Short mmCIF file of C-alpha atoms and ligand atoms in Angstrom, two decimals:
data_model
loop_
_atom_site.label_atom_id
_atom_site.label_comp_id
_atom_site.label_asym_id
_atom_site.label_seq_id
_atom_site.Cartn_x
_atom_site.Cartn_y
_atom_site.Cartn_z
CA MET N 6 0.00 0.00 0.00
CA GLY N 7 2.61 2.51 -1.02
CA SER N 8 4.95 2.18 1.94
CA TYR N 9 8.60 1.23 1.87
CA CYS N 10 10.48 -1.15 4.14
CA TYR N 11 13.87 -0.11 5.31
CA ARG N 12 15.41 -3.56 4.84
CA ARG N 13 14.27 -3.95 1.27
CA TYR N 14 14.33 -0.35 0.18
CA VAL N 15 17.05 1.55 1.95
CA SER N 16 19.64 -0.72 3.47
CA ARG N 17 19.66 -3.58 0.95
CA LEU N 18 20.38 -1.29 -1.92
CA PHE N 19 23.06 0.76 -0.26
CA GLN N 20 25.17 0.63 2.84
CA ASN N 21 23.38 3.65 4.15
CA SER N 22 25.47 3.51 7.23
CA GLY N 23 26.00 7.21 7.63
CA LYS N 24 29.64 6.52 6.95
CA LEU N 25 31.73 6.97 3.88
CA ASN N 26 31.63 4.18 1.33
CA PRO N 27 35.19 2.78 1.69
CA LYS N 28 35.31 2.05 -2.04
CA ALA N 29 34.72 5.67 -2.96
CA LYS N 30 38.34 6.77 -2.90
CA SER N 31 37.82 9.98 -4.83
CA GLU N 32 35.06 11.07 -2.45
CA ARG N 33 37.31 10.33 0.48
CA ARG N 34 40.11 12.40 -1.05
CA ASP N 35 37.78 15.34 -1.69
CA HIS N 36 36.47 15.21 1.80
CA GLU N 37 39.71 14.66 3.65
CA SER N 38 41.46 17.41 1.77
CA GLY N 39 38.84 19.81 3.09
CA PHE N 40 37.49 20.25 -0.43
CA SER N 41 34.03 19.39 0.70
CA CYS N 42 31.29 20.89 2.83
CA ASN N 43 28.81 19.48 5.33
CA SER N 44 25.91 18.93 2.91
CA HIS N 45 28.23 17.23 0.39
CA LYS N 46 29.53 14.93 3.11
CA LEU N 47 26.03 14.11 4.41
CA MET N 48 24.70 13.44 0.92
CA LEU N 49 27.56 11.04 0.14
CA TYR N 50 27.47 9.33 3.52
CA ASN N 51 23.72 8.77 3.34
CA ASP N 52 23.56 7.64 -0.29
CA ILE N 53 21.62 10.63 -1.53
CA ILE N 54 24.20 11.04 -4.32
CA ALA N 55 27.33 9.20 -5.46
CA GLN N 56 30.24 10.68 -7.32
CA SER N 57 30.89 9.48 -10.86
CA HIS N 58 33.84 11.76 -11.63
CA PRO N 59 34.90 15.26 -10.52
CA GLY N 60 31.85 17.48 -10.87
CA GLY N 61 29.61 14.55 -11.94
CA PHE N 62 27.15 12.87 -9.59
CA HIS N 63 24.62 10.09 -9.77
CA ILE N 64 21.42 10.96 -7.96
CA LEU N 65 20.27 7.97 -5.91
CA PRO N 66 16.66 7.03 -5.00
CA LEU N 67 16.25 9.29 -1.95
CA GLY N 68 17.90 12.22 -3.71
CA LEU N 69 15.80 11.69 -6.82
CA ARG N 70 12.54 11.59 -4.85
CA SER N 71 13.48 14.94 -3.38
CA LEU N 72 14.50 16.42 -6.74
CA GLU N 73 11.27 15.20 -8.32
CA LYS N 74 9.24 16.89 -5.58
CA LEU N 75 11.13 20.10 -6.20
CA THR N 76 10.44 19.68 -9.93
CA ARG N 77 6.70 19.33 -9.28
CA LEU N 78 6.72 22.43 -7.10
CA VAL N 79 8.56 24.46 -9.75
CA ASP N 80 6.28 23.10 -12.52
CA GLU N 81 3.22 24.22 -10.54
CA GLU N 82 4.49 27.77 -10.13
CA MET N 83 5.79 28.09 -13.69
CA GLN N 84 2.52 26.80 -15.13
CA ALA N 85 0.51 29.04 -12.81
CA ILE N 86 1.99 32.04 -14.65
CA GLY N 87 1.36 30.52 -18.07
CA GLY N 88 4.70 28.75 -18.53
CA LEU N 89 4.69 26.23 -21.39
CA LYS N 90 6.99 23.32 -20.64
CA ILE N 91 9.21 22.15 -23.48
CA SER N 92 12.31 20.03 -23.78
CA MET N 93 15.07 21.34 -26.00
CA THR N 94 18.03 19.43 -27.34
CA THR N 95 21.09 19.17 -25.15
CA LEU N 96 23.40 19.55 -28.13
CA ALA N 97 23.58 22.97 -29.73
CA SER N 98 25.29 23.59 -33.03
CA ASP N 99 28.44 25.64 -32.46
CA SER N 100 27.35 27.99 -35.27
CA LEU N 101 24.54 29.35 -33.09
CA TRP N 102 26.97 30.15 -30.32
CA LYS N 103 29.36 31.72 -32.82
CA GLN N 104 26.50 33.80 -34.23
CA SER N 105 25.67 35.20 -30.79
CA GLY N 106 29.33 35.81 -30.06
CA ARG N 107 29.17 33.72 -26.92
CA TYR N 108 31.32 30.90 -28.26
CA THR N 109 34.43 32.93 -27.44
CA GLU N 110 32.96 34.61 -24.36
CA ALA N 111 32.11 31.28 -22.72
CA GLY N 112 35.57 30.01 -23.60
CA ALA N 113 36.79 26.91 -21.83
CA GLU N 114 33.55 26.57 -19.82
CA LEU N 115 31.81 25.30 -22.96
CA PHE N 116 31.97 21.53 -23.51
CA THR N 117 32.43 20.99 -27.24
CA LEU N 118 32.31 17.88 -29.41
CA LYS N 119 32.22 16.76 -33.05
CA ASP N 120 29.92 14.33 -34.81
CA ARG N 121 31.10 11.76 -37.38
CA HIS N 122 30.69 14.33 -40.16
CA LYS N 123 32.97 16.71 -38.27
CA HIS N 124 30.12 19.10 -37.42
CA GLU N 125 30.81 20.81 -34.15
CA TYR N 126 28.41 21.07 -31.22
CA CYS N 127 28.43 22.22 -27.67
CA LEU N 128 26.62 20.73 -24.70
CA GLY N 129 24.14 23.43 -23.71
CA PRO N 130 25.22 25.37 -20.62
CA THR N 131 22.08 27.58 -21.02
CA HIS N 132 19.71 27.86 -23.98
CA GLU N 133 19.16 31.46 -25.11
CA GLU N 134 20.54 30.70 -28.60
CA LEU N 135 18.52 27.52 -29.08
CA VAL N 136 15.22 28.90 -27.86
CA THR N 137 15.49 32.14 -29.84
CA LYS N 138 16.34 30.16 -32.98
CA LEU N 139 13.34 27.93 -32.24
CA LEU N 140 11.02 30.96 -32.10
CA ALA N 141 12.59 32.38 -35.24
CA SER N 142 11.87 29.12 -37.08
CA MET N 143 8.17 29.09 -36.13
CA PRO N 144 5.48 30.83 -38.21
CA ILE N 145 5.45 34.51 -37.32
CA ILE N 146 2.77 35.04 -34.73
CA SER N 147 0.62 38.03 -33.87
CA TYR N 148 1.32 40.41 -30.99
CA LYS N 149 -1.98 39.21 -29.54
CA ALA N 150 -0.43 35.84 -28.64
CA LEU N 151 2.25 37.43 -26.46
CA PRO N 152 3.86 36.97 -24.02
CA ILE N 153 5.18 33.49 -24.70
CA LYS N 154 6.80 31.82 -21.71
CA PHE N 155 8.71 28.67 -22.61
CA TYR N 156 10.53 26.75 -19.94
CA GLN N 157 12.32 23.46 -19.45
CA ILE N 158 13.99 21.55 -16.64
CA SER N 159 17.05 19.83 -17.99
CA ARG N 160 20.69 18.94 -17.58
CA LYS N 161 23.13 21.72 -18.29
CA PHE N 162 26.83 21.30 -18.87
CA ARG N 163 29.62 23.65 -17.88
CA ASP N 164 33.27 22.76 -17.72
CA GLU N 165 33.68 24.60 -14.43
CA MET N 166 37.23 25.57 -13.65
CA ALA N 167 36.81 24.23 -10.13
CA PRO N 168 33.84 21.91 -9.67
CA LYS N 169 33.28 21.99 -5.94
CA TYR N 170 30.98 21.06 -3.09
CA GLY N 171 29.09 18.26 -4.83
CA LEU N 172 25.89 19.40 -6.52
CA LEU N 173 26.58 23.02 -5.59
CA ARG N 174 29.04 23.39 -8.44
CA GLY N 175 28.79 20.45 -10.77
CA ARG N 176 29.97 20.21 -14.34
CA GLU N 177 26.62 18.64 -15.16
CA PHE N 178 23.62 19.92 -13.23
CA GLU N 179 19.89 20.36 -13.46
CA MET N 180 18.54 23.80 -14.21
CA LYS N 181 15.06 25.17 -14.75
CA ASP N 182 15.31 27.80 -17.45
CA MET N 183 12.43 29.96 -18.64
CA TYR N 184 12.59 32.24 -21.67
CA THR N 185 9.97 34.91 -22.25
CA PHE N 186 9.04 36.73 -25.45
CA ASP N 187 7.20 40.04 -25.29
CA ARG N 188 5.94 42.81 -27.48
CA ASN N 189 7.95 45.69 -26.07
CA GLU N 190 10.06 46.76 -23.13
CA GLU N 191 7.04 47.80 -21.07
CA THR N 192 5.27 44.44 -21.31
CA ALA N 193 8.59 42.56 -20.97
CA LEU N 194 9.18 44.30 -17.65
CA VAL N 195 5.71 43.28 -16.46
CA THR N 196 6.55 39.69 -17.44
CA TYR N 197 9.89 40.03 -15.64
CA SER N 198 8.18 40.95 -12.41
CA THR N 199 5.53 38.21 -12.85
CA VAL N 200 8.28 35.59 -13.07
CA CYS N 201 10.12 37.13 -10.10
CA GLN N 202 6.92 36.84 -8.06
CA ALA N 203 6.67 33.17 -9.03
CA TYR N 204 10.27 32.77 -7.85
CA ASP N 205 9.33 34.35 -4.52
CA ARG N 206 6.50 31.82 -4.18
CA ILE N 207 8.81 28.93 -5.02
CA PHE N 208 11.37 30.01 -2.42
CA ASP N 209 8.66 30.77 0.16
CA ARG N 210 7.22 27.29 -0.31
CA ILE N 211 10.63 25.63 0.02
CA GLY N 212 10.89 27.59 3.23
CA VAL N 213 14.64 28.19 3.42
CA LYS N 214 15.43 31.83 4.11
CA TYR N 215 16.52 33.50 0.87
CA ILE N 216 17.54 36.91 -0.22
CA LYS N 217 17.00 38.64 -3.56
CA VAL N 218 19.76 40.96 -4.75
CA SER N 219 20.66 42.94 -7.85
CA GLY N 220 22.88 40.76 -9.94
CA ALA N 221 25.60 40.98 -12.53
CA THR N 222 24.57 40.04 -16.06
CA GLY N 223 27.84 38.28 -16.98
CA ILE N 224 27.90 36.66 -20.40
CA ILE N 225 24.13 36.23 -20.57
CA GLY N 226 23.87 39.97 -21.20
CA GLY N 227 20.99 42.40 -20.78
CA ASN N 228 20.77 45.28 -18.36
CA LEU N 229 18.51 44.23 -15.50
CA SER N 230 19.09 41.21 -13.36
CA HIS N 231 18.39 39.76 -9.94
CA GLU N 232 19.87 36.85 -8.07
CA TYR N 233 18.34 34.70 -5.35
CA HIS N 234 20.75 33.57 -2.66
CA TYR N 235 20.81 31.29 0.35
CA LEU N 236 23.20 32.81 2.85
CA ALA N 237 25.88 30.29 3.90
CA ASP N 238 29.52 30.50 4.91
CA ILE N 239 30.56 28.27 2.01
CA GLY N 240 28.76 30.51 -0.52
CA GLN N 241 30.99 31.55 -3.39
CA ASP N 242 29.36 34.93 -3.99
CA SER N 243 29.80 38.03 -1.86
CA ILE N 244 26.56 39.84 -1.11
CA LEU N 245 26.46 43.46 0.04
CA LEU N 246 23.57 44.24 2.36
CA CYS N 247 22.48 47.28 4.31
CA ASP N 248 19.25 47.24 6.27
CA ARG N 249 19.35 51.02 6.60
CA CYS N 250 19.69 52.10 2.99
CA GLY N 251 18.25 48.91 1.52
CA VAL N 252 21.24 47.97 -0.64
CA ARG N 253 21.10 44.34 -1.67
CA MET N 254 23.52 43.46 -4.38
CA ASN N 255 26.08 41.01 -5.58
CA LYS N 256 29.51 42.53 -4.98
CA GLU N 257 30.40 41.39 -8.52
CA LEU N 258 27.90 43.94 -9.82
CA ALA N 259 29.27 46.73 -7.65
CA VAL N 260 32.72 45.97 -9.02
CA GLU N 261 31.44 45.57 -12.61
CA ASP N 262 29.70 48.92 -12.96
CA GLY N 263 30.72 50.82 -9.83
CA SER N 264 27.04 51.23 -8.99
CA LEU N 265 27.31 50.91 -5.23
CA PRO N 266 27.83 54.59 -4.31
CA LYS N 267 24.91 55.47 -6.61
CA THR N 268 22.57 52.94 -5.02
CA CYS N 269 23.41 53.82 -1.44
CA GLN N 270 21.26 56.72 -0.31
CA LEU N 271 23.09 57.42 2.93
CA PRO N 272 26.43 59.02 3.69
CA ALA N 273 29.14 56.38 4.06
CA THR N 274 29.19 56.85 7.86
CA LYS N 275 25.46 56.06 8.21
CA CYS N 276 25.38 53.11 5.87
CA GLU N 277 25.75 49.81 7.70
CA LEU N 278 26.95 47.85 4.75
CA GLN N 279 27.60 44.21 5.53
CA GLU N 280 29.25 41.63 3.34
CA LYS N 281 27.90 38.07 3.51
CA LYS N 282 28.54 34.88 1.61
CA GLY N 283 25.71 33.59 -0.56
CA ILE N 284 24.94 30.52 -2.68
CA GLU N 285 23.31 31.70 -5.93
CA VAL N 286 20.22 29.52 -6.33
CA GLY N 287 18.38 31.51 -9.00
CA HIS N 288 19.06 34.27 -11.51
CA THR N 289 16.71 36.41 -13.59
CA PHE N 290 17.66 38.60 -16.56
CA TYR N 291 15.85 41.14 -18.70
CA LEU N 292 17.48 40.69 -22.09
CA GLY N 293 15.77 43.19 -24.39
CA THR N 294 16.33 42.32 -28.05
CA LYS N 295 19.91 41.08 -27.69
CA TYR N 296 19.16 37.57 -28.99
CA SER N 297 16.02 38.18 -31.04
CA SER N 298 17.82 40.74 -33.20
CA ILE N 299 20.70 38.33 -33.85
CA PHE N 300 18.45 35.37 -34.73
CA LYS N 301 15.69 37.42 -36.37
CA ALA N 302 12.98 36.22 -34.01
CA THR N 303 10.05 38.49 -34.75
CA TYR N 304 6.30 38.82 -34.30
CA LYS N 305 3.68 40.62 -36.35
CA ASP N 306 2.59 43.92 -34.91
CA GLN N 307 -0.82 45.61 -34.91
CA ASP N 308 -0.66 46.56 -38.60
CA GLY N 309 -0.25 42.88 -39.39
CA ILE N 310 2.84 43.59 -41.49
CA SER N 311 5.76 44.87 -39.42
CA ALA N 312 8.05 42.18 -38.09
CA ILE N 313 9.33 43.33 -34.72
CA ASP N 314 12.05 41.76 -32.60
CA TYR N 315 10.82 40.09 -29.43
CA ASN N 316 11.72 41.64 -26.11
CA MET N 317 13.10 38.79 -24.06
CA GLY N 318 13.79 37.70 -20.50
CA CYS N 319 15.46 34.60 -19.16
CA PHE N 320 15.13 33.04 -15.74
CA GLY N 321 17.32 30.30 -14.25
CA LEU N 322 16.85 28.15 -11.17
CA GLY N 323 19.59 25.76 -10.08
CA MET N 324 17.47 22.71 -9.23
CA THR N 325 20.25 20.44 -7.98
CA ARG N 326 21.92 23.41 -6.33
CA ILE N 327 18.71 24.37 -4.47
CA LEU N 328 18.44 20.78 -3.25
CA GLN N 329 21.92 20.70 -1.76
CA ALA N 330 21.97 24.34 -0.65
CA SER N 331 18.84 23.79 1.43
CA LEU N 332 20.47 20.76 3.05
CA GLU N 333 23.59 22.86 3.69
CA THR N 334 21.48 25.52 5.40
CA LEU N 335 19.23 23.26 7.47
CA SER N 336 21.28 20.17 8.37
CA THR N 337 23.21 19.61 11.57
CA GLU N 338 26.76 18.29 11.57
CA ASN N 339 25.67 14.64 11.55
CA SER N 340 22.05 14.65 10.42
CA LEU N 341 20.28 15.64 7.25
CA ARG N 342 17.46 18.16 7.56
CA TRP N 343 15.19 18.70 4.55
CA PRO N 344 12.65 21.37 3.72
CA LYS N 345 9.49 19.42 4.59
CA LEU N 346 7.97 19.82 1.15
CA ILE N 347 10.89 18.14 -0.59
CA ALA N 348 11.94 15.52 1.98
CA PRO N 349 12.21 12.14 0.19
CA HIS N 350 9.63 10.65 2.58
CA GLN N 351 7.50 12.29 5.25
CA ILE N 352 7.13 9.57 7.87
CA TYR N 353 9.50 6.99 9.33
CA ILE N 354 7.84 4.30 11.45
CA ILE N 355 9.83 2.31 14.01
CA PRO N 356 8.02 -0.70 15.53
CA LYS N 357 9.34 -2.07 18.83
CA LYS N 358 12.11 -4.70 18.72
CA ASP N 359 11.48 -8.44 18.37
CA GLY N 360 10.21 -9.99 21.52
CA PRO N 361 7.24 -12.18 22.25
CA ARG N 362 5.02 -9.60 20.55
CA GLY N 363 7.47 -8.55 17.79
CA ASP N 364 5.23 -9.69 14.95
CA GLU N 365 2.34 -7.78 16.44
CA TYR N 366 4.35 -4.54 16.45
CA LEU N 367 5.34 -5.04 12.81
CA ALA N 368 1.77 -5.89 11.77
CA ASN N 369 0.65 -2.80 13.66
CA ALA N 370 3.20 -0.65 11.82
CA GLU N 371 2.00 -2.02 8.50
CA ALA N 372 -1.63 -1.32 9.38
CA LEU N 373 -0.77 2.22 10.43
CA SER N 374 1.22 2.73 7.23
CA ASP N 375 -1.70 1.40 5.16
CA ALA N 376 -4.07 3.79 6.87
CA LEU N 377 -1.74 6.77 6.39
CA THR N 378 -0.96 6.00 2.76
CA GLN N 379 -4.68 5.89 1.91
CA ARG N 380 -4.45 9.64 2.01
CA PRO N 381 -3.33 10.82 -1.44
CA HIS N 382 -0.64 13.20 -0.20
CA LEU N 383 0.97 10.42 1.88
CA ARG N 384 1.02 7.78 -0.86
CA GLY N 385 4.58 6.45 -0.98
CA GLU N 386 5.58 8.76 1.86
CA VAL N 387 6.00 6.19 4.64
CA VAL N 388 9.10 4.11 5.40
CA ILE N 389 8.86 1.32 7.98
CA ASP N 390 12.16 0.51 9.66
CA ASP N 391 11.61 -3.23 9.77
CA ARG N 392 15.04 -4.15 11.11
CA MET N 393 13.32 -5.88 13.99
CA SER N 394 16.49 -7.10 15.67
CA LEU N 395 17.61 -3.53 16.39
CA THR N 396 16.47 -1.45 19.35
CA ILE N 397 14.19 1.52 18.86
CA GLY N 398 17.03 3.79 19.97
CA ARG N 399 19.43 2.42 17.37
CA ARG N 400 16.90 2.80 14.56
CA ASN N 401 15.87 6.23 15.79
CA VAL N 402 19.48 7.34 15.28
CA ASP N 403 19.22 6.29 11.61
CA GLY N 404 15.83 7.93 11.14
CA ASP N 405 17.15 11.15 12.65
CA ARG N 406 20.29 10.99 10.49
CA LEU N 407 18.20 10.60 7.31
CA GLY N 408 16.13 13.55 8.48
CA TYR N 409 12.57 12.49 7.60
CA PRO N 410 10.25 15.15 9.04
CA TYR N 411 8.30 12.76 11.31
CA ILE N 412 9.42 9.65 13.19
CA VAL N 413 6.58 7.56 14.62
CA ILE N 414 7.59 5.08 17.31
CA LEU N 415 5.38 2.10 18.03
CA GLY N 416 6.20 1.17 21.60
CA VAL N 417 4.20 -0.60 24.31
CA LYS N 418 1.43 2.01 24.21
CA ALA N 419 0.81 1.25 20.53
CA LEU N 420 -0.63 -2.12 21.48
CA GLU N 421 -2.86 -0.72 24.24
CA SER N 422 -6.41 0.27 23.60
CA PRO N 423 -6.80 3.04 22.57
CA ALA N 424 -3.39 2.98 20.84
CA GLN N 425 -0.91 5.78 21.41
CA PHE N 426 2.07 6.53 19.16
CA GLU N 427 5.14 8.56 19.99
CA VAL N 428 5.54 11.16 17.24
CA ILE N 429 8.81 13.05 16.88
CA ASP N 430 8.75 16.26 14.89
CA VAL N 431 12.35 15.96 13.73
CA ASN N 432 12.76 19.55 12.54
CA ARG N 433 11.45 20.98 15.79
CA GLY N 434 12.90 18.33 18.07
CA GLU N 435 9.49 17.92 19.77
CA THR N 436 7.89 14.66 20.89
CA THR N 437 4.16 14.12 21.47
CA PHE N 438 1.89 11.12 22.00
CA MET N 439 -0.98 10.76 19.55
CA SER N 440 -3.90 8.46 18.95
CA THR N 441 -4.47 6.96 15.49
CA ASP N 442 -7.10 9.60 14.74
CA GLN N 443 -4.84 12.43 15.86
CA LEU N 444 -1.99 11.08 13.77
CA MET N 445 -4.26 10.77 10.74
CA THR N 446 -5.29 14.39 10.89
CA PHE N 447 -1.87 15.66 11.88
CA ALA N 448 0.21 14.03 9.11
P1 LIG G 521 27.80 30.82 -10.53
O1 LIG G 521 27.97 32.29 -10.31
O2 LIG G 521 27.59 30.07 -9.27
O3 LIG G 521 28.89 30.24 -11.39
P2 LIG G 521 26.19 31.42 -12.74
O4 LIG G 521 25.94 32.85 -12.45
O5 LIG G 521 27.29 31.09 -13.69
O6 LIG G 521 26.46 30.62 -11.36
P3 LIG G 521 23.73 31.24 -14.22
O7 LIG G 521 24.31 31.27 -15.58
O8 LIG G 521 23.12 32.45 -13.67
O9 LIG G 521 24.86 30.67 -13.20
O10 LIG G 521 22.74 29.95 -14.16
C1 LIG G 521 21.47 29.93 -13.51
C2 LIG G 521 21.49 29.09 -12.24
O11 LIG G 521 22.04 27.79 -12.47
C3 LIG G 521 22.39 29.67 -11.16
O12 LIG G 521 21.72 30.70 -10.46
C4 LIG G 521 22.67 28.45 -10.29
O13 LIG G 521 21.62 28.26 -9.35
C5 LIG G 521 22.68 27.32 -11.29
N1 LIG G 521 24.07 26.92 -11.60
C6 LIG G 521 24.98 27.58 -12.35
N2 LIG G 521 26.13 26.91 -12.44
C7 LIG G 521 25.96 25.76 -11.73
C8 LIG G 521 26.79 24.64 -11.45
N3 LIG G 521 28.02 24.55 -11.96
N4 LIG G 521 26.28 23.64 -10.68
C9 LIG G 521 25.03 23.71 -10.19
N5 LIG G 521 24.20 24.75 -10.42
C10 LIG G 521 24.65 25.76 -11.18
MG1 LIG G 522 29.15 30.27 -13.41
MG1 LIG G 523 26.78 33.98 -10.69
MG1 LIG G 524 24.10 33.78 -12.39
#
């Protein structure tokens, strides 16, 4: 009935010991050389991910469940603002990148390859060229159909100079990228703020504290951009913040265009500018006609004749980065802590150890799991720790380490009438006793 057993599901497949896989020499080297960070360590030790090569990671069942939940959340918010989901090719012809001038700008970060006919391609690090060319190749549409908001969630490839911290800086990672096409600057800016509001909802729902700052446009181009950051000591961006004058910007931008003194409204002595480290989890850009003019992507205006360049925006979300960055922010030194909405499972049931009534406890756990998983939002969300030779305490350590939001312990009181279960709210560290009915309405 949609529940998982620890023995079959978690521990059989992997060691899941909370310790490093002794075979994973490269992971050990990364970690022992101090190259790693807490979330990277916890994800490796708990089989959320496994390293394939530097900057390349397999995502294992628990990690994938979480990523898929995040994907559903992002799909909901993108589609709520009219986003049309597409899936573009991973390979992009090098000629497109040469046409936009970014082939040289991206330099060594671009992975390039040749087919058997010696045609050159690159593995898409972002898809402005491809999507604009796609629009240009479609029948010219009327201004009435605008804005168009295409988005995809797909693997991106960047030959990062220093892949680091697991999924935080991979050479292959999952990104949600939306591209918008508007009639003019005015409507494009409305679209820009609509997408930013959807980003706010996404980050609010994930529930990890984030901060939105003015961002540098880098090689993507354009002249308006914002970044979303999770503040963390291991963040690779420097964020300038002042609660008094309201400055919130990536230091990169301040250095790029010297805009800081202009933005700050207060004399230097009054401004309480702070510098903090941030992990960039999302980035939005207003692009204008930079790409549409190059690729001749146009729509038909009111007169039905004039072909006008689209006004574009592009909006990135680092899906795999958000996943790990939230673990980095919430976890303790030894235990994973997930945003509740994207935890791989919601409930971890531990029935009392084998004894004369061992089978009864297990049967009880299965009945409880069946009852819980009848509820649509809990389908597949329950794991029973059926390692019946281990004490509750020992299994509780594992449940806590994996960080499922709720641990339900079936002890002596579970077999009394009426039954009582010990429910641990793992994120809050609170324990309460509940009846079956209370548990059903609570979870
Ligand atoms: P960074 O400054 O960290 O190198 P970026 O500014 O180059 O990132 P963008 O081009 O803005 O990245 O891409 C959009 C989003 O994709 C980023 O905000 C980030 O969340 C994610 N991202 C970028 N590079 C990586 C990477 N190497 N690994 C994981 N996620 C990444
Ligand atoms: Mg980068
Ligand atoms: Mg950046
Ligand atoms: Mg960026």
